[in-house]
Amino acid sequence: MKKVSILVLFLTLSTILTAAGIKESIRSFTIGAAINSAQIRGADTLGVAVIKDNFNSIVAENCMKSEVLQPQKGHYVFDLADKFVQFGVDNDMEIIGHTLIWHEQLPKWFTLNDDGTTVGRDELIARMKGHITTVVNRYKGKVKGWDVVNEAILDDGSWRKTPFYDIIGEDYIRLAFEFAHRADPDAELYYNDFSTALPKKREAIVRLVKRLKEQGVRIDAVGMQGHINLEFPKSSEFEKSIVAFASQGVKVMITEFDISTLPSVNFGANVSDRFKYTDALDPYRDGLTPSIQSAWDEKVAEFFALFFKHSNKISRVTVWGVADSDSWKNNWPIVGRTDYPLLFDRNYKPKPIVEWIIQNAK
Ligand code: XIL
């Protein structure tokens, strides 16, 4: 209770302070944002200004996914990804590539033959190699690190049964990392997943990192996505995962941080989850209630305090979007809701918690 009132007092007072950018205040890790096509193309001028003032790291929200980069076999479309990388270069930002091998936003051709049958093992490995090599090579020396494999493990710690797993077996992960390393030996390579605070998933990721290291594969960090809500996870469980991953000799990155304020209807961040809209599931169209607002403030403060506590293990914290209106949470897992998961409001103004982050940064 005492903690809450101190935070409320701070947030009230902070509205009279003028906020410097977040990036100047954080010295121990980079602070990033996922950026969308309107920002990359410069159409969202307010969003671009917020990005330049506050973030020193960027990741592509969608434009480096395989369905965008290689919509048809052998036909690459680099237009937006090139602009994204140029934006990072022009603004002297750390550029993160997301993502090379993922079962979502994966074009159909990737795992199918022309006649619609499923490709064989050797062919899928060849396609993975071709895609990874072409993409990583194009941005060699500019992209600092890649989410090489995204979401390969289920909440119970078993392998997710993706086409990559089904056709190649668990070795597809090692192969993907090796292809990426060969294409750019200087690039950092990451494994990225959601719900990484769950004990079984945590243990499985630890096993994966250990195995890759035993096999002599380069892996620099585990990305904990951090799509969370007011109920899940507890910061104590999240903390156990930060410690467990770091103990394997890799860095930890919080790669897709957002805290939804809305009633949750599912668990985790499976992008294929879809639920029907009802008014009851969209209660804050006209603004948050004071109690939800303070619960959100408290949870952001609690998690950033955790990140600062473990700043020797964490190399980057990235939020999944800039202003609330950008957030994928407005349309996932239910289309058309109004959520408030990010650090900047719908008027592109920093929320009071931003000043708290600045004042408490390490
Ligand atoms: C999301 C994007 O934010 C949406 O715009 C898109 O429609 C679906 O994907 N985990 C990931 C991200 O690794 O790539 C996802 O991004 C969110 C969940």
XYZ file of C-alpha atoms and ligand atoms in Angstrom:
380
model
C 0.000 0.000 0.000
C 2.790 2.364 1.019
C 4.576 1.694 -2.276
C 1.443 2.534 -4.270
C 0.911 5.892 -2.634
C 4.537 6.929 -3.115
C 4.263 6.050 -6.782
C 0.975 7.950 -7.154
C 2.521 10.981 -5.490
C 5.550 10.770 -7.733
C 3.441 10.461 -10.869
C 1.339 13.435 -9.860
C 4.412 15.577 -9.222
C 6.146 14.350 -12.369
C 3.555 16.035 -14.566
C 5.163 19.358 -13.679
C 8.647 18.147 -14.602
C 9.819 18.302 -18.161
C 10.825 14.906 -19.426
C 14.203 14.412 -21.077
C 14.302 11.466 -23.460
C 14.358 8.008 -21.958
C 17.462 7.029 -23.909
C 19.723 9.581 -22.223
C 18.788 8.369 -18.781
C 19.397 4.634 -19.225
C 23.097 3.827 -19.243
C 23.158 0.068 -18.738
C 21.062 -1.195 -21.653
C 19.660 0.133 -24.887
C 16.020 1.126 -25.007
C 14.145 0.206 -28.135
C 10.832 0.400 -29.902
C 9.196 -1.733 -32.554
C 8.386 0.542 -35.454
C 5.644 0.202 -38.052
C 5.388 1.084 -41.729
C 3.911 4.588 -41.167
C 6.918 5.420 -38.992
C 9.425 3.836 -41.367
C 7.981 5.764 -44.310
C 7.896 8.971 -42.242
C 4.119 9.455 -42.576
C 3.633 9.304 -38.814
C 5.641 12.447 -38.043
C 4.637 12.607 -34.374
C 5.594 8.976 -33.869
C 8.935 9.526 -35.608
C 9.716 12.459 -33.305
C 8.989 10.326 -30.240
C 11.215 7.545 -31.578
C 14.132 9.882 -32.286
C 13.894 11.603 -28.902
C 13.473 8.545 -26.728
C 14.861 5.366 -28.259
C 18.331 4.286 -29.342
C 17.332 0.887 -30.688
C 14.707 -0.143 -33.233
C 13.174 -3.404 -34.374
C 10.799 -3.923 -37.272
C 7.293 -4.735 -36.077
C 6.469 -6.585 -39.314
C 8.606 -5.648 -42.300
C 11.360 -8.228 -41.788
C 9.065 -11.224 -41.418
C 9.406 -13.882 -44.095
C 5.986 -13.293 -45.731
C 6.987 -9.651 -46.277
C 10.579 -10.214 -47.372
C 9.984 -13.243 -49.593
C 6.264 -13.390 -50.467
C 6.953 -15.758 -53.367
C 9.746 -18.249 -53.689
C 12.895 -16.440 -54.784
C 11.060 -13.117 -55.136
C 12.361 -10.813 -52.428
C 10.764 -7.465 -51.528
C 13.211 -5.353 -49.566
C 11.606 -1.956 -50.035
C 10.341 -1.359 -46.508
C 13.087 -3.291 -44.738
C 15.707 -1.202 -46.563
C 13.970 1.979 -45.401
C 13.752 0.626 -41.862
C 17.490 -0.085 -41.792
C 18.268 3.309 -43.348
C 16.172 4.999 -40.648
C 18.302 3.295 -38.016
C 21.571 4.172 -39.771
C 20.538 7.816 -40.282
C 19.619 8.182 -36.634
C 22.577 6.262 -35.257
C 20.396 3.610 -33.658
C 21.020 -0.025 -32.848
C 19.085 -2.032 -35.455
C 17.548 -5.375 -34.552
C 16.291 -7.869 -37.135
C 13.028 -9.670 -36.381
C 12.701 -12.483 -37.347
C 14.324 -15.110 -39.555
C 12.543 -18.366 -38.742
C 9.018 -18.260 -37.348
C 5.927 -20.367 -38.029
C 3.737 -17.226 -38.214
C 3.693 -14.669 -41.015
C 5.416 -17.419 -42.949
C 4.497 -17.537 -46.637
C 2.790 -20.779 -47.712
C 5.357 -21.537 -50.406
C 8.066 -21.941 -47.760
C 6.921 -25.391 -46.715
C 5.000 -26.521 -49.814
C 5.974 -27.848 -53.228
C 4.367 -26.400 -56.362
C 1.840 -29.254 -56.371
C 0.770 -28.422 -52.807
C 2.484 -31.352 -51.130
C 4.756 -30.746 -48.168
C 8.446 -30.281 -48.953
C 10.988 -32.814 -47.803
C 13.657 -32.264 -45.165
C 16.545 -31.391 -47.489
C 14.425 -28.960 -49.473
C 13.180 -27.157 -46.361
C 16.721 -26.861 -45.054
C 17.767 -25.441 -48.428
C 14.912 -22.915 -48.331
C 15.790 -21.881 -44.780
C 19.398 -21.484 -45.790
C 18.496 -19.424 -48.863
C 16.190 -17.096 -46.953
C 18.494 -16.581 -43.983
C 21.597 -16.116 -46.106
C 19.996 -13.591 -48.448
C 18.390 -11.524 -45.701
C 21.273 -11.501 -43.215
C 23.799 -10.836 -45.940
C 21.847 -7.826 -47.243
C 22.031 -6.039 -43.899
C 25.464 -7.264 -42.859
C 27.280 -4.649 -40.803
C 24.062 -2.687 -40.217
C 21.794 -5.029 -38.271
C 23.401 -5.614 -34.898
C 21.555 -8.806 -34.077
C 18.826 -11.143 -35.281
C 15.949 -12.953 -33.666
C 17.027 -16.095 -35.473
C 14.267 -18.377 -34.246
C 11.027 -17.127 -32.733
C 8.679 -19.151 -30.515
C 9.966 -22.711 -30.928
C 8.873 -23.894 -27.495
C 5.404 -24.395 -26.024
C 4.324 -23.367 -22.545
C 4.745 -26.946 -21.252
C 8.378 -26.988 -22.382
C 7.824 -29.283 -25.382
C 8.791 -28.313 -28.925
C 6.165 -26.360 -30.802
C 5.018 -28.582 -33.663
C 5.721 -26.126 -36.466
C 6.396 -27.236 -40.056
C 10.094 -26.637 -39.326
C 9.987 -29.030 -36.387
C 7.754 -31.567 -38.105
C 9.830 -31.735 -41.276
C 13.392 -31.159 -40.014
C 13.239 -32.026 -36.318
C 14.662 -29.971 -33.466
C 17.899 -29.553 -35.397
C 16.244 -26.807 -37.445
C 17.132 -24.403 -34.660
C 20.830 -25.201 -34.747
C 20.820 -25.011 -38.541
C 19.106 -21.614 -38.545
C 21.689 -20.202 -36.150
C 24.543 -21.653 -38.196
C 23.214 -20.230 -41.469
C 22.803 -16.807 -39.866
C 26.293 -16.937 -38.372
C 27.828 -17.913 -41.684
C 26.080 -15.009 -43.441
C 27.289 -12.428 -40.913
C 29.884 -13.700 -38.431
C 29.747 -10.387 -36.544
C 25.989 -10.302 -35.994
C 24.560 -11.185 -32.621
C 22.092 -14.066 -32.660
C 19.075 -14.447 -30.394
C 16.393 -16.968 -29.473
C 13.107 -15.158 -28.799
C 9.872 -16.358 -27.165
C 6.839 -15.317 -25.104
C 5.630 -16.494 -21.675
C 9.257 -17.128 -20.787
C 8.445 -16.712 -17.091
C 6.618 -20.066 -17.043
C 8.811 -22.610 -15.231
C 8.579 -25.401 -17.845
C 9.218 -22.995 -20.699
C 12.090 -21.403 -18.775
C 13.705 -24.822 -18.234
C 13.272 -25.774 -21.884
C 14.902 -22.537 -23.061
C 17.786 -23.126 -20.662
C 18.174 -26.638 -22.141
C 18.101 -25.197 -25.656
C 20.795 -22.605 -24.925
C 22.953 -25.204 -23.186
C 22.622 -27.602 -26.143
C 23.439 -24.921 -28.724
C 26.505 -23.894 -26.751
C 27.627 -27.544 -26.440
C 27.286 -27.810 -30.214
C 29.525 -24.765 -30.613
C 26.716 -22.616 -32.003
C 26.837 -18.855 -31.481
C 23.960 -17.561 -29.374
C 24.279 -14.150 -27.727
C 20.991 -13.629 -25.953
C 17.591 -14.940 -25.032
C 14.784 -12.559 -25.912
C 11.955 -12.510 -23.390
C 9.114 -10.957 -25.373
C 7.274 -9.571 -22.360
C 3.742 -9.296 -23.741
C 2.168 -9.212 -20.325
C -0.963 -8.041 -18.572
C -2.040 -6.893 -15.142
C -2.421 -10.478 -13.890
C 0.390 -12.438 -15.500
C 3.242 -12.954 -14.884
C 4.432 -12.088 -11.431
C 7.693 -10.183 -11.573
C 9.236 -12.792 -9.252
C 8.732 -15.495 -11.911
C 10.017 -13.188 -14.635
C 13.064 -12.531 -12.485
C 13.789 -16.268 -12.119
C 13.930 -16.494 -15.909
C 16.265 -13.500 -16.255
C 18.616 -15.150 -13.768
C 18.283 -18.626 -15.323
C 19.022 -17.449 -18.865
C 21.922 -15.239 -17.806
C 23.435 -18.163 -15.887
C 23.914 -19.904 -19.252
C 26.377 -17.226 -20.282
C 24.051 -15.295 -22.595
C 22.569 -11.841 -22.286
C 18.887 -11.308 -21.662
C 16.792 -8.940 -23.747
C 13.258 -7.830 -23.088
C 12.230 -7.715 -26.710
C 8.514 -6.914 -27.028
C 7.423 -5.274 -23.808
C 3.829 -4.127 -23.390
C 1.364 -4.385 -20.520
C -2.244 -4.776 -21.589
C -4.908 -3.169 -19.422
C -7.771 -5.146 -20.957
C -9.610 -8.217 -19.698
C -7.594 -11.153 -20.963
C -9.267 -13.992 -22.820
C -6.255 -16.152 -23.603
C -2.811 -16.957 -22.306
C 0.477 -15.970 -23.894
C 0.960 -14.302 -27.270
C 0.052 -16.797 -29.989
C -0.664 -14.400 -32.834
C -3.156 -16.857 -34.371
C -5.481 -16.618 -31.326
C -8.750 -14.843 -32.183
C -11.773 -14.096 -30.007
C -15.082 -12.381 -30.638
C -15.553 -8.753 -29.651
C -18.044 -7.899 -26.927
C -18.544 -4.534 -25.180
C -17.730 -6.128 -21.848
C -14.294 -7.109 -23.126
C -13.586 -3.505 -24.191
C -14.349 -1.510 -21.043
C -11.949 1.448 -21.407
C -12.943 3.023 -24.717
C -13.235 6.409 -22.980
C -10.201 6.056 -20.741
C -8.889 3.906 -17.921
C -10.449 3.911 -14.475
C -8.137 5.352 -11.790
C -7.649 1.925 -10.232
C -6.641 0.268 -13.515
C -4.396 3.236 -14.335
C -2.568 2.889 -11.029
C -2.347 -0.899 -11.344
C -0.734 -0.376 -14.777
C 1.658 2.311 -13.457
C 2.652 0.042 -10.621
C 3.329 -2.908 -12.879
C 5.425 -0.861 -15.307
C 7.437 0.527 -12.382
C 7.829 -2.945 -10.870
C 9.134 -4.410 -14.142
C 11.466 -1.518 -14.958
C 12.797 -1.716 -11.401
C 13.484 -5.386 -12.083
C 15.254 -4.554 -15.344
C 17.435 -1.987 -13.570
C 18.157 -4.442 -10.746
C 19.446 -6.938 -13.330
C 20.996 -4.383 -15.623
C 24.265 -6.344 -15.658
C 22.403 -9.218 -17.358
C 20.132 -7.235 -19.634
C 21.472 -5.651 -22.807
C 18.243 -4.234 -24.273
C 14.644 -3.455 -23.376
C 12.342 -2.890 -26.351
C 8.701 -1.843 -26.188
C 6.358 -3.266 -28.823
C 5.190 -0.019 -30.355
C 5.468 3.690 -29.693
C 2.083 5.260 -28.846
C -0.964 3.377 -27.516
C -2.744 3.815 -30.829
C 0.017 1.798 -32.558
C -0.239 -1.220 -30.328
C -1.125 -4.608 -31.795
C -3.016 -5.175 -28.529
C -5.855 -2.980 -29.869
C -6.498 -5.701 -32.437
C -5.232 -8.891 -30.884
C -6.633 -11.306 -29.807
C -9.838 -9.319 -30.364
C -10.166 -6.796 -33.175
C -11.199 -3.230 -32.368
C -10.566 -2.797 -28.632
C -8.942 0.214 -26.941
C -5.848 -0.676 -24.949
C -3.192 1.387 -23.153
C -0.122 -0.861 -23.081
C 2.716 1.474 -24.123
C 4.765 4.349 -22.707
C 3.261 7.119 -24.890
C -0.428 7.996 -25.043
C -2.666 8.533 -28.059
C -1.485 12.153 -28.266
C 2.143 10.967 -28.393
C 2.755 12.433 -24.955
C 4.934 10.523 -22.509
C 2.843 8.982 -19.760
C 3.786 10.057 -16.227
C 5.539 6.698 -15.720
C 8.169 7.773 -18.265
C 9.477 10.353 -15.799
C 9.601 7.631 -13.136
C 11.690 5.477 -15.488
C 14.012 8.416 -16.193
C 14.480 9.198 -12.505
C 15.079 5.563 -11.529
C 17.208 4.563 -14.509
C 20.599 2.928 -14.193
C 2.724 -8.854 -34.205
C 2.566 -7.464 -34.813
O 2.652 -6.513 -33.782
C 1.249 -7.355 -35.532
O 1.175 -6.108 -36.233
C 1.080 -8.523 -36.524
O -0.214 -8.453 -37.086
C 1.263 -9.847 -35.823
O 2.525 -9.865 -35.173
N 5.254 -12.006 -31.093
C 6.143 -11.570 -32.050
C 5.773 -10.404 -32.900
O 7.264 -12.064 -32.101
O 6.320 -10.496 -34.191
C 4.280 -10.208 -32.987
O 4.019 -8.995 -33.691
C 3.657 -10.197 -31.619
C 3.926 -11.499 -30.899
